[in-house]
Short mmCIF file of C-alpha atoms in Angstrom, two decimals:
data_model
loop_
_atom_site.label_atom_id
_atom_site.label_comp_id
_atom_site.label_asym_id
_atom_site.label_seq_id
_atom_site.Cartn_x
_atom_site.Cartn_y
_atom_site.Cartn_z
CA MET A 188 -25.53 -0.77 -10.12
CA LYS A 189 -24.09 -3.40 -7.79
CA ALA A 190 -21.54 -2.67 -5.08
CA LEU A 191 -19.96 -4.42 -2.11
CA VAL A 192 -20.79 -2.36 0.99
CA CYS A 193 -19.23 -2.73 4.43
CA THR A 194 -22.25 -1.66 6.47
CA GLU A 195 -20.54 -2.08 9.84
CA PRO A 196 -17.53 -3.94 11.22
CA GLY A 197 -17.81 -7.61 10.32
CA ARG A 198 -20.67 -7.18 7.82
CA LEU A 199 -20.45 -7.03 4.01
CA GLU A 200 -23.44 -6.71 1.69
CA TYR A 201 -23.44 -7.18 -2.09
CA ARG A 202 -26.34 -4.95 -3.03
CA GLU A 203 -27.88 -2.44 -5.39
CA VAL A 204 -26.75 1.19 -4.97
CA GLY A 205 -27.27 4.35 -6.98
CA ALA A 206 -25.10 4.68 -10.09
CA PRO A 207 -22.93 7.82 -10.22
CA GLU A 208 -23.22 10.51 -12.86
CA ARG A 209 -20.02 12.03 -14.18
CA LYS A 210 -19.21 15.27 -12.38
CA PRO A 211 -17.55 18.23 -14.11
CA GLU A 212 -13.80 17.67 -14.52
CA HIS A 213 -14.39 14.02 -13.66
CA VAL A 214 -14.00 10.83 -15.65
CA LEU A 215 -16.64 8.10 -15.51
CA VAL A 216 -14.91 4.74 -15.17
CA ARG A 217 -15.65 1.08 -14.73
CA PRO A 218 -13.38 -0.68 -12.21
CA ARG A 219 -11.81 -3.75 -13.82
CA ARG A 220 -9.58 -4.88 -10.96
CA VAL A 221 -9.69 -3.96 -7.28
CA GLY A 222 -6.80 -5.04 -5.09
CA ILE A 223 -7.78 -6.03 -1.56
CA CYS A 224 -5.46 -4.25 0.85
CA GLY A 225 -4.65 -4.45 4.55
CA THR A 226 -6.69 -1.27 4.83
CA ASP A 227 -9.75 -3.12 3.53
CA TYR A 228 -9.25 -5.96 5.99
CA HIS A 229 -8.92 -3.40 8.81
CA ILE A 230 -12.12 -1.66 7.71
CA TYR A 231 -13.95 -4.97 7.69
CA GLU A 232 -12.58 -5.81 11.13
CA GLY A 233 -13.40 -2.38 12.57
CA ALA A 234 -9.74 -1.53 13.18
CA HIS A 235 -9.30 1.47 10.88
CA PRO A 236 -8.84 4.80 12.72
CA PHE A 237 -10.15 7.14 9.98
CA LEU A 238 -13.46 5.66 8.84
CA GLN A 239 -17.23 6.02 9.05
CA TYR A 240 -19.65 3.27 8.04
CA PRO A 241 -21.26 2.30 5.72
CA ARG A 242 -18.41 2.31 3.20
CA VAL A 243 -17.68 0.92 -0.26
CA MET A 244 -14.04 -0.12 0.06
CA GLY A 245 -11.34 -0.41 -2.57
CA HIS A 246 -8.53 1.95 -3.54
CA GLU A 247 -6.10 -0.26 -5.49
CA LEU A 248 -7.71 0.18 -8.87
CA ALA A 249 -7.40 -0.63 -12.54
CA VAL A 250 -10.19 1.14 -14.41
CA GLU A 251 -11.64 1.34 -17.90
CA ILE A 252 -12.53 4.81 -19.20
CA LEU A 253 -16.24 5.13 -20.05
CA GLU A 254 -16.94 8.87 -20.38
CA VAL A 255 -14.60 11.86 -20.30
CA PRO A 256 -14.77 15.66 -20.30
CA ALA A 257 -13.59 17.56 -23.37
CA ASN A 258 -9.81 17.76 -23.86
CA SER A 259 -9.14 15.34 -21.01
CA GLY A 260 -6.54 13.39 -22.95
CA PHE A 261 -8.22 10.09 -22.15
CA ALA A 262 -9.89 7.77 -24.65
CA THR A 263 -12.97 5.64 -24.13
CA GLY A 264 -11.93 2.05 -23.44
CA GLU A 265 -8.47 3.04 -22.18
CA ILE A 266 -7.17 1.06 -19.18
CA CYS A 267 -5.62 3.22 -16.48
CA ALA A 268 -4.32 3.12 -12.92
CA VAL A 269 -5.69 5.42 -10.22
CA ASN A 270 -4.17 7.67 -7.59
CA PRO A 271 -6.78 7.25 -4.83
CA TYR A 272 -5.60 10.21 -2.75
CA ILE A 273 -7.88 13.13 -3.61
CA SER A 274 -6.22 16.30 -2.34
CA CYS A 275 -7.69 19.78 -1.92
CA ASP A 276 -4.77 21.52 -3.73
CA ASP A 277 -5.12 24.50 -1.37
CA CYS A 278 -3.96 23.57 2.14
CA HIS A 279 -0.48 24.07 3.62
CA ALA A 280 0.68 20.55 2.62
CA CYS A 281 -0.63 20.86 -0.94
CA ARG A 282 0.97 24.29 -1.37
CA ALA A 283 4.23 22.74 -0.13
CA GLY A 284 4.03 20.08 -2.86
CA LYS A 285 2.96 17.29 -0.50
CA PRO A 286 -0.59 16.36 -1.61
CA ASN A 287 -0.08 12.86 -0.19
CA CYS A 288 -0.51 14.36 3.30
CA CYS A 289 -3.13 16.95 2.34
CA MET A 290 -4.85 18.36 5.43
CA ASN A 291 -8.24 17.72 3.81
CA ILE A 292 -7.40 14.50 2.00
CA SER A 293 -10.12 12.13 0.87
CA VAL A 294 -8.88 8.61 0.24
CA LEU A 295 -11.07 6.48 -1.99
CA GLY A 296 -12.50 3.56 -0.08
CA VAL A 297 -11.74 5.21 3.28
CA HIS A 298 -13.05 8.76 3.47
CA SER A 299 -15.27 8.34 0.42
CA ASP A 300 -16.65 5.31 -1.42
CA GLY A 301 -14.14 3.29 -3.39
CA GLY A 302 -13.89 0.88 -6.26
CA MET A 303 -15.79 -2.22 -5.13
CA ALA A 304 -18.61 -1.11 -7.40
CA GLU A 305 -19.53 -1.24 -11.07
CA ARG A 306 -19.05 2.49 -11.80
CA MET A 307 -17.15 5.47 -10.36
CA SER A 308 -16.83 9.18 -11.12
CA LEU A 309 -13.24 10.24 -10.42
CA PRO A 310 -11.29 13.50 -10.79
CA ALA A 311 -9.41 13.45 -14.08
CA LYS A 312 -6.23 14.51 -12.23
CA ASN A 313 -6.33 11.22 -10.29
CA ILE A 314 -6.47 8.98 -13.38
CA LEU A 315 -3.02 7.73 -14.39
CA LYS A 316 -2.15 6.79 -17.92
CA ALA A 317 -0.31 3.48 -17.97
CA PRO A 318 0.47 2.55 -21.59
CA GLY A 319 1.88 -0.93 -21.94
CA LEU A 320 0.60 -2.14 -18.56
CA THR A 321 -1.90 -4.99 -18.23
CA VAL A 322 -5.11 -4.66 -16.23
CA ASP A 323 -3.51 -6.72 -13.44
CA ALA A 324 -0.42 -4.50 -13.43
CA CYS A 325 -2.50 -1.33 -13.16
CA ALA A 326 -4.17 -2.76 -10.05
CA CYS A 327 -0.74 -3.24 -8.44
CA VAL A 328 0.52 0.29 -9.04
CA GLU A 329 -0.94 1.89 -5.92
CA PHE A 330 0.34 -0.54 -3.29
CA LEU A 331 3.77 -0.60 -4.94
CA ALA A 332 3.81 3.21 -4.89
CA ILE A 333 3.46 3.10 -1.09
CA GLY A 334 6.75 1.20 -0.88
CA ALA A 335 8.38 3.37 -3.53
CA HIS A 336 7.44 6.52 -1.60
CA ALA A 337 8.92 5.12 1.62
CA VAL A 338 12.15 4.28 -0.20
CA ARG A 339 12.32 7.84 -1.51
CA ARG A 340 11.60 9.22 1.99
CA ALA A 341 14.49 7.13 3.29
CA GLY A 342 16.90 8.40 0.66
CA ILE A 343 18.12 4.89 -0.11
CA GLY A 344 21.16 4.88 -2.36
CA ALA A 345 23.78 2.51 -3.66
CA ASN A 346 24.84 -0.25 -1.28
CA ALA A 347 22.76 1.01 1.66
CA LYS A 348 22.09 -1.75 4.18
CA VAL A 349 18.31 -1.90 4.40
CA LEU A 350 16.00 -3.93 6.63
CA VAL A 351 12.32 -4.18 5.70
CA VAL A 352 10.26 -5.36 8.67
CA GLY A 353 7.00 -6.98 7.60
CA ALA A 354 6.83 -9.07 4.42
CA GLY A 355 3.26 -8.37 3.40
CA PRO A 356 2.48 -6.62 0.08
CA ILE A 357 3.64 -3.19 1.31
CA GLY A 358 6.88 -4.56 2.73
CA LEU A 359 7.45 -6.59 -0.42
CA GLY A 360 6.98 -3.44 -2.51
CA ALA A 361 9.38 -1.52 -0.27
CA ALA A 362 11.99 -4.25 -0.66
CA LEU A 363 11.55 -4.27 -4.44
CA PHE A 364 12.05 -0.54 -4.75
CA ALA A 365 14.89 -0.48 -2.22
CA ARG A 366 16.67 -2.92 -4.53
CA ILE A 367 15.79 -0.85 -7.60
CA ALA A 368 17.26 2.19 -5.81
CA GLY A 369 20.56 0.32 -5.43
CA GLY A 370 20.23 -0.71 -1.79
CA ASN A 371 20.85 -4.15 -0.30
CA PRO A 372 17.51 -4.98 1.34
CA VAL A 373 16.86 -7.81 3.77
CA LEU A 374 13.33 -8.86 4.78
CA LEU A 375 12.23 -9.74 8.30
CA ASP A 376 8.92 -11.39 9.15
CA LEU A 377 8.00 -13.67 12.04
CA ASP A 378 6.23 -15.86 9.47
CA ARG A 379 9.26 -17.55 7.92
CA ASP A 380 7.33 -18.90 4.92
CA ARG A 381 6.04 -15.41 4.10
CA ALA A 382 9.57 -14.00 4.41
CA LEU A 383 10.87 -16.71 2.09
CA SER A 384 8.17 -16.11 -0.50
CA ALA A 385 8.48 -12.33 -0.43
CA SER A 386 12.28 -12.38 -0.60
CA ALA A 387 12.17 -14.70 -3.61
CA ILE A 388 9.80 -12.34 -5.45
CA ALA A 389 11.69 -9.19 -4.46
CA GLY A 390 15.07 -10.70 -5.31
CA THR A 391 16.39 -10.01 -1.82
CA ASP A 392 17.62 -11.93 1.21
CA TYR A 393 15.73 -12.44 4.46
CA LEU A 394 16.98 -12.31 8.05
CA ARG A 395 17.81 -15.88 8.92
CA CYS A 396 17.40 -16.87 12.54
CA THR A 397 18.88 -20.13 13.77
CA ASP A 398 16.99 -22.20 16.35
CA GLY A 399 16.68 -20.19 19.54
CA GLU A 400 18.18 -17.07 17.96
CA SER A 401 16.24 -13.80 18.18
CA PRO A 402 15.91 -11.47 15.18
CA LEU A 403 18.01 -8.93 17.09
CA ASP A 404 20.81 -11.46 17.56
CA ALA A 405 20.56 -12.44 13.87
CA MET A 406 20.82 -8.75 12.93
CA ARG A 407 23.96 -8.32 15.04
CA ALA A 408 25.53 -11.38 13.45
CA LEU A 409 24.68 -10.25 9.92
CA THR A 410 25.86 -6.65 10.35
CA ASN A 411 28.80 -7.25 12.71
CA GLY A 412 26.82 -5.48 15.41
CA ASP A 413 26.39 -2.28 13.38
CA GLY A 414 22.70 -2.48 12.54
CA PHE A 415 21.07 -1.31 9.31
CA ASP A 416 21.51 2.08 7.66
CA ILE A 417 17.79 2.15 6.83
CA VAL A 418 14.93 0.30 8.50
CA LEU A 419 11.49 0.38 6.86
CA ASP A 420 8.66 -0.83 9.11
CA ALA A 421 5.60 -2.20 7.32
CA THR A 422 4.14 -4.34 10.09
CA GLY A 423 1.10 -2.41 11.26
CA ASN A 424 1.89 -3.64 14.77
CA ALA A 425 2.81 -1.26 17.59
CA LYS A 426 5.08 -3.75 19.39
CA ALA A 427 6.91 -4.55 16.16
CA ILE A 428 7.33 -0.84 15.39
CA GLU A 429 8.86 -0.25 18.82
CA GLY A 430 11.19 -3.18 18.22
CA SER A 431 12.30 -1.75 14.87
CA PHE A 432 14.22 1.05 16.65
CA ASP A 433 16.71 -1.55 17.86
CA PHE A 434 17.70 -2.56 14.31
CA VAL A 435 18.84 0.93 13.27
CA ALA A 436 22.56 1.70 13.04
CA HIS A 437 24.14 4.77 14.59
CA GLY A 438 23.32 7.65 12.28
CA GLY A 439 20.63 5.52 10.66
CA HIS A 440 17.06 6.17 9.56
CA LEU A 441 13.80 4.49 10.58
CA VAL A 442 10.81 5.01 8.29
CA LEU A 443 7.36 4.04 9.55
CA ILE A 444 5.17 3.05 6.61
CA SER A 445 2.37 1.37 8.50
CA VAL A 446 -0.12 3.13 10.75
CA VAL A 447 -1.48 1.81 14.03
CA ASN A 448 -4.38 3.10 16.07
CA SER A 449 -2.30 3.46 19.24
CA ARG A 450 0.73 5.21 20.72
CA VAL A 451 4.29 4.13 19.95
CA SER A 452 7.10 4.76 22.45
CA PHE A 453 10.88 4.48 22.33
CA SER A 454 13.93 5.15 24.49
CA ASP A 455 14.87 8.79 24.05
CA PRO A 456 18.48 8.36 25.33
CA ASP A 457 19.05 5.52 22.87
CA PHE A 458 17.45 7.53 20.06
CA HIS A 459 19.78 10.47 20.72
CA ARG A 460 22.82 8.29 21.31
CA ARG A 461 22.48 7.01 17.76
CA GLU A 462 21.43 10.40 16.33
CA MET A 463 18.73 8.43 14.60
CA THR A 464 16.32 9.92 12.04
CA LEU A 465 12.66 8.95 12.37
CA SER A 466 10.24 9.58 9.50
CA GLY A 467 6.65 8.81 8.70
CA SER A 468 5.71 7.81 5.17
CA ARG A 469 2.12 8.45 4.12
CA ASN A 470 0.51 7.44 0.83
CA ALA A 471 2.42 8.36 -2.35
CA THR A 472 2.80 11.21 -4.84
CA SER A 473 2.55 11.43 -8.61
CA GLU A 474 6.34 11.06 -8.74
CA ASP A 475 6.10 7.70 -6.99
CA PHE A 476 3.25 6.47 -9.21
CA GLU A 477 5.19 7.41 -12.33
CA HIS A 478 8.28 5.63 -11.00
CA VAL A 479 6.27 2.45 -10.37
CA ILE A 480 4.58 2.52 -13.80
CA ARG A 481 7.95 3.06 -15.46
CA SER A 482 9.58 0.26 -13.43
CA ILE A 483 6.81 -2.21 -14.32
CA ARG A 484 7.11 -1.27 -18.00
CA GLN A 485 10.88 -1.86 -17.81
CA GLY A 486 10.33 -5.37 -16.43
CA LEU A 487 11.81 -4.57 -13.01
CA VAL A 488 8.70 -5.69 -11.09
CA PRO A 489 7.45 -9.32 -11.35
CA VAL A 490 3.75 -8.40 -11.40
CA GLY A 491 2.75 -11.94 -12.40
CA GLU A 492 3.99 -13.25 -9.05
CA LEU A 493 2.20 -10.67 -6.90
CA ILE A 494 -1.45 -11.65 -7.46
CA THR A 495 -2.12 -14.99 -5.79
CA HIS A 496 -5.90 -14.93 -5.17
CA ARG A 497 -8.84 -13.84 -7.31
CA THR A 498 -12.57 -13.43 -6.82
CA CYS A 499 -15.54 -11.60 -8.33
CA LEU A 500 -17.52 -8.78 -6.72
CA ALA A 501 -20.43 -10.98 -5.59
CA GLU A 502 -18.17 -13.67 -4.08
CA ALA A 503 -15.89 -11.12 -2.37
CA ALA A 504 -18.53 -10.83 0.37
CA THR A 505 -17.52 -14.37 1.36
CA ASN A 506 -13.86 -14.42 0.32
CA LEU A 507 -12.71 -11.14 1.87
CA PRO A 508 -13.65 -12.17 5.45
CA HIS A 509 -11.97 -15.54 4.85
CA TRP A 510 -8.74 -13.97 3.57
CA ALA A 511 -8.72 -11.53 6.49
CA LYS A 512 -7.87 -14.54 8.66
CA ALA A 513 -6.47 -17.22 6.31
CA LYS A 514 -3.36 -15.56 4.88
CA GLU A 515 -1.28 -18.65 4.12
CA GLY A 516 0.07 -18.30 0.58
CA LEU A 517 -1.69 -14.94 0.18
CA ILE A 518 0.26 -12.03 -1.26
CA LYS A 519 -2.31 -9.97 -3.13
CA ALA A 520 -5.97 -10.81 -3.73
CA VAL A 521 -7.89 -8.95 -6.43
CA ILE A 522 -11.56 -8.61 -7.32
CA GLU A 523 -12.19 -8.99 -11.05
CA LEU A 524 -15.02 -7.03 -12.66
CA ASP A 525 -14.88 -8.22 -16.28
#
């Protein structure tokens, strides 16, 4: 079969690889859509902290069922979403009901080969039924679940003042689900056009800075100097993460969604003065995936506005490196395998 292989940083090859056989308790699937994520761009650029090359990327998946074990509950030809976080079910985190941060986790497209290929054998427990969802919608479930999980980690409730820093796909998803949770989210991004576009899709406002005004000054003006109850950082930038501490209100909560391959520091006296809560948010759980699928089915997520760029598997070897740099107008790019 054909696959797109990242052989080393900066090098993609569309080539023949061995086709998988279905393992016991696995489902043989054909990827139909593969969302290209910031993780994939980082892998291509050599900036991912948890990866060994060569690697078939791709974890935002819509798949078609080809072959199933007995009594699996799946039907041949069924279109499903995928939870790409394969947990061991036995470690401390798994026993505590937190498989998203399994101590032995294997993330498709990162720790093991992913969906930029013509066939995959996946654990049946990681295949998600998504009746009523289109192929495109199924491919959006995973990245939206990242934002939904962060919103749940933050405990966002009615009328909470929320700032989402970083208006890429993850930040956009976080803003969407903060609004669905009843919060009042505002988006912040140094790229004003991206903030405008994301806020329009999410149905939220964005932090408006007048000429010469800093985001911190704009925050003080908007919140009467109080800051935000919840700040969700989705920037993937250490300097931006450190700056996000300053937007949090006294008694507020900062949730770090993005991961950076470096240290992050903050002022301990200021942190304690505000009695701030700091949380990490990693991956998502079945509860988050189900919430996203249900929300899409209910028409609460404008999936049609999320996918802005499309390519096929062969042409992704050219397009992915281009989109890693040229992000103007880009929200979510998908690879189509039809």
